[in-house]
């Protein structure tokens, strides 16, 4: 009798342990939400997709990342705020709107700062890039990786732009960023800050005369090209994209899971950059096909006009501008 009771007890205990174990596994499954304002097949969103797949693999399925493309969760400004207070876990955004919350990041929006793509990656992958990611922490954001965003150039609906003088009197949409307002103003236009999602109808209805962006954003992510006639490749800024994690989410992760997320994000850079190159070519081909007039201006006059922005920001950014320029 006593033996039978003992056996029962052992079986009951084993059951309790098994159920607790299963609950443990269940409790450890975490779903993180990630946002991007581009469609699912865009290079940045595909970067997030790589992160999701790799994190699932590295954590044996304990961390599941759901991706919300096409600004489904809101504009960049709104999603950055959500990331700050933990309502969103992961967010891929342009650094321009981030400057509203982390002004130091504005150094990357200095016009004609990077000589070329090699210089850009040298800086982002070096100590300055790391220092800037650290700055994000002051705003409750963890920066995991930079993505390529090429160079931004002006596109207009009614008037071709050959020199900064042609921009005079034109209303040009800018991202929500004081630095970008200053850049576009220094180049001669009247900046109109607006979220990305509002630009198409503003171009169509003539609320603005143009905007500025890289070729894939103009020709593939959006249909802005449908209401655009001229694209002037003045390439005034090369603002990186960044993958952010909410510090609130970050602090809930074990060191191993943080490392998995970091590793996945770092690996995703090569994927994003590879796709980016193809998208730039595809975008330019599409613009030509659609009969958008592509203007290759003499950049010297644009560079000259843009100097005013460097001077304005030198007191704020200190030697950082020169350090970036001299990085080799
Ligand atoms: C794109 C960037 C988007 C968004 C957009 C804009 O280049 O990838 O995230 O910032 O520009 O102009 O709003």
GROMACS .gro file of C-alpha atoms and ligand atoms in nm:
model
  341
    1UNK     CA    1   0.000   0.000   0.000
    2UNK     CA    2   0.273   0.241   0.105
    3UNK     CA    3   0.474   0.144  -0.204
    4UNK     CA    4   0.182   0.211  -0.430
    5UNK     CA    5   0.141   0.553  -0.266
    6UNK     CA    6   0.509   0.625  -0.321
    7UNK     CA    7   0.486   0.534  -0.687
    8UNK     CA    8   0.185   0.761  -0.725
    9UNK     CA    9   0.370   1.041  -0.554
   10UNK     CA   10   0.669   1.001  -0.784
   11UNK     CA   11   0.444   0.999  -1.092
   12UNK     CA   12   0.260   1.308  -0.967
   13UNK     CA   13   0.587   1.490  -0.904
   14UNK     CA   14   0.719   1.396  -1.246
   15UNK     CA   15   0.400   1.535  -1.400
   16UNK     CA   16   0.435   1.860  -1.210
   17UNK     CA   17   0.795   1.893  -1.327
   18UNK     CA   18   0.698   1.819  -1.688
   19UNK     CA   19   0.413   2.071  -1.689
   20UNK     CA   20   0.633   2.335  -1.528
   21UNK     CA   21   0.901   2.267  -1.790
   22UNK     CA   22   0.656   2.308  -2.075
   23UNK     CA   23   0.528   2.630  -1.921
   24UNK     CA   24   0.883   2.750  -1.899
   25UNK     CA   25   0.936   2.696  -2.268
   26UNK     CA   26   0.606   2.866  -2.345
   27UNK     CA   27   0.686   3.160  -2.122
   28UNK     CA   28   1.022   3.196  -2.289
   29UNK     CA   29   0.864   3.243  -2.633
   30UNK     CA   30   0.871   3.611  -2.699
   31UNK     CA   31   0.710   3.796  -2.986
   32UNK     CA   32   0.877   4.120  -3.092
   33UNK     CA   33   0.721   4.367  -3.335
   34UNK     CA   34   0.934   4.535  -3.601
   35UNK     CA   35   0.833   4.828  -3.823
   36UNK     CA   36   0.952   4.972  -4.155
   37UNK     CA   37   0.788   5.237  -4.370
   38UNK     CA   38   0.880   5.060  -4.695
   39UNK     CA   39   0.700   4.761  -4.850
   40UNK     CA   40   0.804   4.406  -4.766
   41UNK     CA   41   1.027   4.355  -5.070
   42UNK     CA   42   1.234   4.672  -5.014
   43UNK     CA   43   1.603   4.628  -4.911
   44UNK     CA   44   1.553   4.765  -4.557
   45UNK     CA   45   1.245   4.550  -4.489
   46UNK     CA   46   1.429   4.251  -4.632
   47UNK     CA   47   1.707   4.335  -4.384
   48UNK     CA   48   1.449   4.303  -4.104
   49UNK     CA   49   1.324   3.978  -4.254
   50UNK     CA   50   1.679   3.841  -4.243
   51UNK     CA   51   1.705   3.948  -3.877
   52UNK     CA   52   1.375   3.773  -3.796
   53UNK     CA   53   1.480   3.447  -3.964
   54UNK     CA   54   1.826   3.449  -3.810
   55UNK     CA   55   1.704   3.533  -3.459
   56UNK     CA   56   1.452   3.250  -3.477
   57UNK     CA   57   1.738   3.019  -3.570
   58UNK     CA   58   1.984   3.149  -3.310
   59UNK     CA   59   1.729   3.133  -3.026
   60UNK     CA   60   1.577   2.797  -3.129
   61UNK     CA   61   1.246   2.965  -3.195
   62UNK     CA   62   1.221   3.138  -2.859
   63UNK     CA   63   1.214   3.482  -3.020
   64UNK     CA   64   0.966   3.548  -3.297
   65UNK     CA   65   0.988   3.880  -3.482
   66UNK     CA   66   0.676   4.000  -3.663
   67UNK     CA   67   0.735   4.257  -3.936
   68UNK     CA   68   0.494   4.541  -4.008
   69UNK     CA   69   0.594   4.696  -4.345
   70UNK     CA   70   0.460   5.000  -4.535
   71UNK     CA   71   0.422   5.226  -4.228
   72UNK     CA   72   0.136   5.006  -4.103
   73UNK     CA   73   0.218   5.112  -3.749
   74UNK     CA   74   0.250   5.480  -3.837
   75UNK     CA   75   0.491   5.741  -3.966
   76UNK     CA   76   0.859   5.738  -3.876
   77UNK     CA   77   0.819   6.010  -3.612
   78UNK     CA   78   0.537   5.819  -3.447
   79UNK     CA   79   0.712   5.482  -3.456
   80UNK     CA   80   1.033   5.632  -3.313
   81UNK     CA   81   0.828   5.761  -3.019
   82UNK     CA   82   0.663   5.421  -2.983
   83UNK     CA   83   1.008   5.259  -2.978
   84UNK     CA   84   1.121   5.499  -2.708
   85UNK     CA   85   0.845   5.397  -2.470
   86UNK     CA   86   0.844   5.029  -2.557
   87UNK     CA   87   0.520   5.015  -2.759
   88UNK     CA   88   0.730   4.897  -3.053
   89UNK     CA   89   1.033   4.669  -3.018
   90UNK     CA   90   1.232   4.706  -3.339
   91UNK     CA   91   1.223   4.992  -3.589
   92UNK     CA   92   1.410   5.058  -3.913
   93UNK     CA   93   1.414   5.430  -3.985
   94UNK     CA   94   1.609   5.701  -4.159
   95UNK     CA   95   1.840   5.893  -3.930
   96UNK     CA   96   1.682   6.222  -4.040
   97UNK     CA   97   1.367   6.193  -3.822
   98UNK     CA   98   1.578   6.044  -3.542
   99UNK     CA   99   1.756   6.381  -3.514
  100UNK     CA  100   1.437   6.517  -3.352
  101UNK     CA  101   1.519   6.300  -3.051
  102UNK     CA  102   1.897   6.261  -3.084
  103UNK     CA  103   2.030   6.591  -3.225
  104UNK     CA  104   2.390   6.461  -3.236
  105UNK     CA  105   2.287   6.222  -3.514
  106UNK     CA  106   2.236   6.529  -3.732
  107UNK     CA  107   2.604   6.526  -3.814
  108UNK     CA  108   2.529   6.254  -4.070
  109UNK     CA  109   2.293   6.494  -4.248
  110UNK     CA  110   2.564   6.750  -4.316
  111UNK     CA  111   2.549   6.805  -4.694
  112UNK     CA  112   2.833   6.667  -4.907
  113UNK     CA  113   2.993   6.519  -4.597
  114UNK     CA  114   3.088   6.185  -4.745
  115UNK     CA  115   3.314   6.176  -5.052
  116UNK     CA  116   3.172   5.849  -5.175
  117UNK     CA  117   3.026   5.518  -5.065
  118UNK     CA  118   3.362   5.386  -4.942
  119UNK     CA  119   3.410   5.689  -4.717
  120UNK     CA  120   3.053   5.657  -4.587
  121UNK     CA  121   3.103   5.293  -4.481
  122UNK     CA  122   3.447   5.365  -4.340
  123UNK     CA  123   3.292   5.621  -4.104
  124UNK     CA  124   2.983   5.417  -4.014
  125UNK     CA  125   3.185   5.101  -3.943
  126UNK     CA  126   3.451   5.292  -3.749
  127UNK     CA  127   3.466   5.458  -3.406
  128UNK     CA  128   3.244   5.753  -3.508
  129UNK     CA  129   2.969   5.521  -3.626
  130UNK     CA  130   2.990   5.335  -3.293
  131UNK     CA  131   2.992   5.659  -3.095
  132UNK     CA  132   2.677   5.777  -3.272
  133UNK     CA  133   2.495   5.451  -3.202
  134UNK     CA  134   2.583   5.505  -2.835
  135UNK     CA  135   2.423   5.852  -2.851
  136UNK     CA  136   2.090   5.683  -2.923
  137UNK     CA  137   2.087   5.535  -2.574
  138UNK     CA  138   2.023   5.882  -2.431
  139UNK     CA  139   1.687   5.864  -2.607
  140UNK     CA  140   1.605   5.513  -2.483
  141UNK     CA  141   1.703   5.357  -2.815
  142UNK     CA  142   1.958   5.086  -2.890
  143UNK     CA  143   2.115   5.115  -3.236
  144UNK     CA  144   2.204   4.778  -3.387
  145UNK     CA  145   2.315   4.851  -3.742
  146UNK     CA  146   2.334   5.105  -4.021
  147UNK     CA  147   2.186   5.035  -4.362
  148UNK     CA  148   2.260   5.196  -4.699
  149UNK     CA  149   2.032   5.467  -4.826
  150UNK     CA  150   2.241   5.600  -5.113
  151UNK     CA  151   2.226   5.973  -5.178
  152UNK     CA  152   1.924   6.203  -5.173
  153UNK     CA  153   1.854   6.429  -5.470
  154UNK     CA  154   1.577   6.671  -5.570
  155UNK     CA  155   1.276   6.571  -5.778
  156UNK     CA  156   1.027   6.825  -5.903
  157UNK     CA  157   0.691   6.837  -6.073
  158UNK     CA  158   0.694   7.151  -6.287
  159UNK     CA  159   1.040   7.296  -6.315
  160UNK     CA  160   1.379   7.138  -6.386
  161UNK     CA  161   1.658   7.214  -6.137
  162UNK     CA  162   2.004   7.275  -6.281
  163UNK     CA  163   2.148   7.509  -6.018
  164UNK     CA  164   2.056   7.613  -5.663
  165UNK     CA  165   1.909   7.932  -5.813
  166UNK     CA  166   1.641   7.719  -5.981
  167UNK     CA  167   1.519   7.606  -5.639
  168UNK     CA  168   1.428   7.959  -5.539
  169UNK     CA  169   1.063   7.992  -5.448
  170UNK     CA  170   0.998   7.617  -5.474
  171UNK     CA  171   0.834   7.433  -5.187
  172UNK     CA  172   1.030   7.115  -5.127
  173UNK     CA  173   0.914   6.849  -4.885
  174UNK     CA  174   1.167   6.743  -4.621
  175UNK     CA  175   1.166   6.473  -4.352
  176UNK     CA  176   1.084   6.594  -4.000
  177UNK     CA  177   1.430   6.716  -3.911
  178UNK     CA  178   1.566   7.062  -3.841
  179UNK     CA  179   1.894   6.977  -4.014
  180UNK     CA  180   1.714   6.873  -4.331
  181UNK     CA  181   1.513   7.197  -4.320
  182UNK     CA  182   1.842   7.385  -4.299
  183UNK     CA  183   1.998   7.186  -4.584
  184UNK     CA  184   1.712   7.247  -4.825
  185UNK     CA  185   1.688   7.611  -4.725
  186UNK     CA  186   2.062   7.666  -4.774
  187UNK     CA  187   2.029   7.513  -5.122
  188UNK     CA  188   1.767   7.775  -5.207
  189UNK     CA  189   1.422   7.619  -5.163
  190UNK     CA  190   1.146   7.660  -4.906
  191UNK     CA  191   1.142   7.342  -4.694
  192UNK     CA  192   0.807   7.187  -4.603
  193UNK     CA  193   0.836   6.917  -4.333
  194UNK     CA  194   0.595   6.632  -4.387
  195UNK     CA  195   0.576   6.258  -4.325
  196UNK     CA  196   0.670   6.024  -4.612
  197UNK     CA  197   0.315   5.889  -4.647
  198UNK     CA  198   0.174   6.235  -4.723
  199UNK     CA  199   0.416   6.324  -5.004
  200UNK     CA  200   0.236   6.162  -5.300
  201UNK     CA  201  -0.085   6.359  -5.263
  202UNK     CA  202   0.105   6.678  -5.176
  203UNK     CA  203   0.296   6.645  -5.505
  204UNK     CA  204  -0.021   6.562  -5.695
  205UNK     CA  205  -0.223   6.853  -5.561
  206UNK     CA  206   0.061   7.103  -5.591
  207UNK     CA  207   0.087   7.164  -5.216
  208UNK     CA  208   0.460   7.110  -5.279
  209UNK     CA  209   0.669   7.152  -5.595
  210UNK     CA  210   0.899   6.864  -5.523
  211UNK     CA  211   1.078   6.651  -5.269
  212UNK     CA  212   1.413   6.484  -5.232
  213UNK     CA  213   1.509   6.123  -5.192
  214UNK     CA  214   1.719   5.835  -5.322
  215UNK     CA  215   1.616   5.657  -5.646
  216UNK     CA  216   1.457   5.345  -5.487
  217UNK     CA  217   1.231   5.555  -5.261
  218UNK     CA  218   1.120   5.768  -5.558
  219UNK     CA  219   1.073   5.489  -5.809
  220UNK     CA  220   1.011   5.160  -5.629
  221UNK     CA  221   0.889   5.207  -5.272
  222UNK     CA  222   0.644   5.481  -5.368
  223UNK     CA  223   0.469   5.597  -5.684
  224UNK     CA  224   0.606   5.950  -5.651
  225UNK     CA  225   0.758   5.903  -5.998
  226UNK     CA  226   0.403   5.910  -6.142
  227UNK     CA  227   0.370   6.275  -6.046
  228UNK     CA  228   0.734   6.376  -6.098
  229UNK     CA  229   0.890   6.515  -6.416
  230UNK     CA  230   1.249   6.597  -6.324
  231UNK     CA  231   1.512   6.429  -6.107
  232UNK     CA  232   1.829   6.630  -6.048
  233UNK     CA  233   2.114   6.413  -5.924
  234UNK     CA  234   2.277   6.674  -5.699
  235UNK     CA  235   2.318   6.409  -5.422
  236UNK     CA  236   2.318   6.663  -5.139
  237UNK     CA  237   2.309   6.418  -4.848
  238UNK     CA  238   2.384   6.055  -4.770
  239UNK     CA  239   2.180   5.991  -4.458
  240UNK     CA  240   2.210   5.637  -4.327
  241UNK     CA  241   1.921   5.419  -4.222
  242UNK     CA  242   1.940   5.262  -3.878
  243UNK     CA  243   1.791   4.956  -3.706
  244UNK     CA  244   1.669   5.052  -3.359
  245UNK     CA  245   1.556   4.848  -3.063
  246UNK     CA  246   1.358   4.990  -2.775
  247UNK     CA  247   1.579   5.006  -2.463
  248UNK     CA  248   1.278   4.880  -2.269
  249UNK     CA  249   1.263   4.565  -2.484
  250UNK     CA  250   1.641   4.533  -2.482
  251UNK     CA  251   1.656   4.526  -2.104
  252UNK     CA  252   1.405   4.242  -2.094
  253UNK     CA  253   1.631   4.020  -2.306
  254UNK     CA  254   1.893   3.788  -2.160
  255UNK     CA  255   2.254   3.866  -2.255
  256UNK     CA  256   2.243   3.565  -2.492
  257UNK     CA  257   1.932   3.691  -2.666
  258UNK     CA  258   2.080   4.042  -2.692
  259UNK     CA  259   2.386   3.887  -2.853
  260UNK     CA  260   2.166   3.689  -3.096
  261UNK     CA  261   1.980   4.004  -3.199
  262UNK     CA  262   2.304   4.196  -3.240
  263UNK     CA  263   2.461   3.921  -3.446
  264UNK     CA  264   2.155   3.887  -3.670
  265UNK     CA  265   2.142   4.264  -3.726
  266UNK     CA  266   2.510   4.282  -3.807
  267UNK     CA  267   2.481   3.997  -4.057
  268UNK     CA  268   2.177   4.162  -4.216
  269UNK     CA  269   2.384   4.461  -4.329
  270UNK     CA  270   2.546   4.262  -4.611
  271UNK     CA  271   2.203   4.143  -4.727
  272UNK     CA  272   2.062   4.497  -4.725
  273UNK     CA  273   2.363   4.646  -4.903
  274UNK     CA  274   2.357   4.379  -5.172
  275UNK     CA  275   1.988   4.438  -5.242
  276UNK     CA  276   2.039   4.815  -5.226
  277UNK     CA  277   2.279   4.816  -5.518
  278UNK     CA  278   2.034   4.622  -5.735
  279UNK     CA  279   1.746   4.849  -5.631
  280UNK     CA  280   1.935   5.166  -5.722
  281UNK     CA  281   1.995   5.032  -6.072
  282UNK     CA  282   1.638   4.912  -6.110
  283UNK     CA  283   1.505   5.246  -5.990
  284UNK     CA  284   1.713   5.451  -6.232
  285UNK     CA  285   1.613   5.224  -6.521
  286UNK     CA  286   1.246   5.262  -6.428
  287UNK     CA  287   1.272   5.641  -6.409
  288UNK     CA  288   1.428   5.653  -6.756
  289UNK     CA  289   1.164   5.418  -6.894
  290UNK     CA  290   0.891   5.636  -6.751
  291UNK     CA  291   1.036   5.940  -6.922
  292UNK     CA  292   1.142   6.127  -6.608
  293UNK     CA  293   1.405   6.377  -6.716
  294UNK     CA  294   1.730   6.292  -6.532
  295UNK     CA  295   1.953   6.594  -6.482
  296UNK     CA  296   2.318   6.555  -6.385
  297UNK     CA  297   2.406   6.902  -6.256
  298UNK     CA  298   2.739   7.061  -6.181
  299UNK     CA  299   2.758   6.988  -5.810
  300UNK     CA  300   3.003   7.268  -5.732
  301UNK     CA  301   2.736   7.536  -5.692
  302UNK     CA  302   2.528   7.308  -5.468
  303UNK     CA  303   2.832   7.230  -5.255
  304UNK     CA  304   2.913   7.597  -5.226
  305UNK     CA  305   2.561   7.686  -5.111
  306UNK     CA  306   2.558   7.394  -4.867
  307UNK     CA  307   2.863   7.525  -4.677
  308UNK     CA  308   2.634   7.750  -4.472
  309UNK     CA  309   2.490   7.440  -4.304
  310UNK     CA  310   2.833   7.320  -4.191
  311UNK     CA  311   2.904   7.663  -4.047
  312UNK     CA  312   2.573   7.673  -3.865
  313UNK     CA  313   2.634   7.333  -3.705
  314UNK     CA  314   3.006   7.358  -3.629
  315UNK     CA  315   2.945   7.495  -3.276
  316UNK     CA  316   2.712   7.201  -3.203
  317UNK     CA  317   2.909   6.918  -3.361
  318UNK     CA  318   3.255   7.043  -3.265
  319UNK     CA  319   3.541   6.862  -3.431
  320UNK     CA  320   3.320   6.575  -3.542
  321UNK     CA  321   3.264   6.719  -3.889
  322UNK     CA  322   3.639   6.745  -3.950
  323UNK     CA  323   3.700   6.402  -3.801
  324UNK     CA  324   3.452   6.254  -4.045
  325UNK     CA  325   3.601   6.444  -4.338
  326UNK     CA  326   3.953   6.327  -4.255
  327UNK     CA  327   3.855   5.962  -4.198
  328UNK     CA  328   4.039   5.747  -4.452
  329LIG     C1  329   1.364   5.712  -4.738
  329LIG     C2  330   1.380   5.632  -4.610
  329LIG     C3  331   1.247   5.624  -4.541
  329LIG     C4  332   1.192   5.764  -4.516
  329LIG     C5  333   1.188   5.841  -4.645
  329LIG     C6  334   1.141   5.985  -4.628
  329LIG     O1  335   1.487   5.724  -4.805
  329LIG     O2  336   1.424   5.503  -4.641
  329LIG     O3  337   1.259   5.552  -4.422
  329LIG     O4  338   1.272   5.832  -4.423
  329LIG     O5  339   1.315   5.841  -4.707
  329LIG     O6  340   1.186   6.069  -4.705
  329LIG     O7  341   1.058   6.011  -4.542
   0.00000   0.00000   0.00000
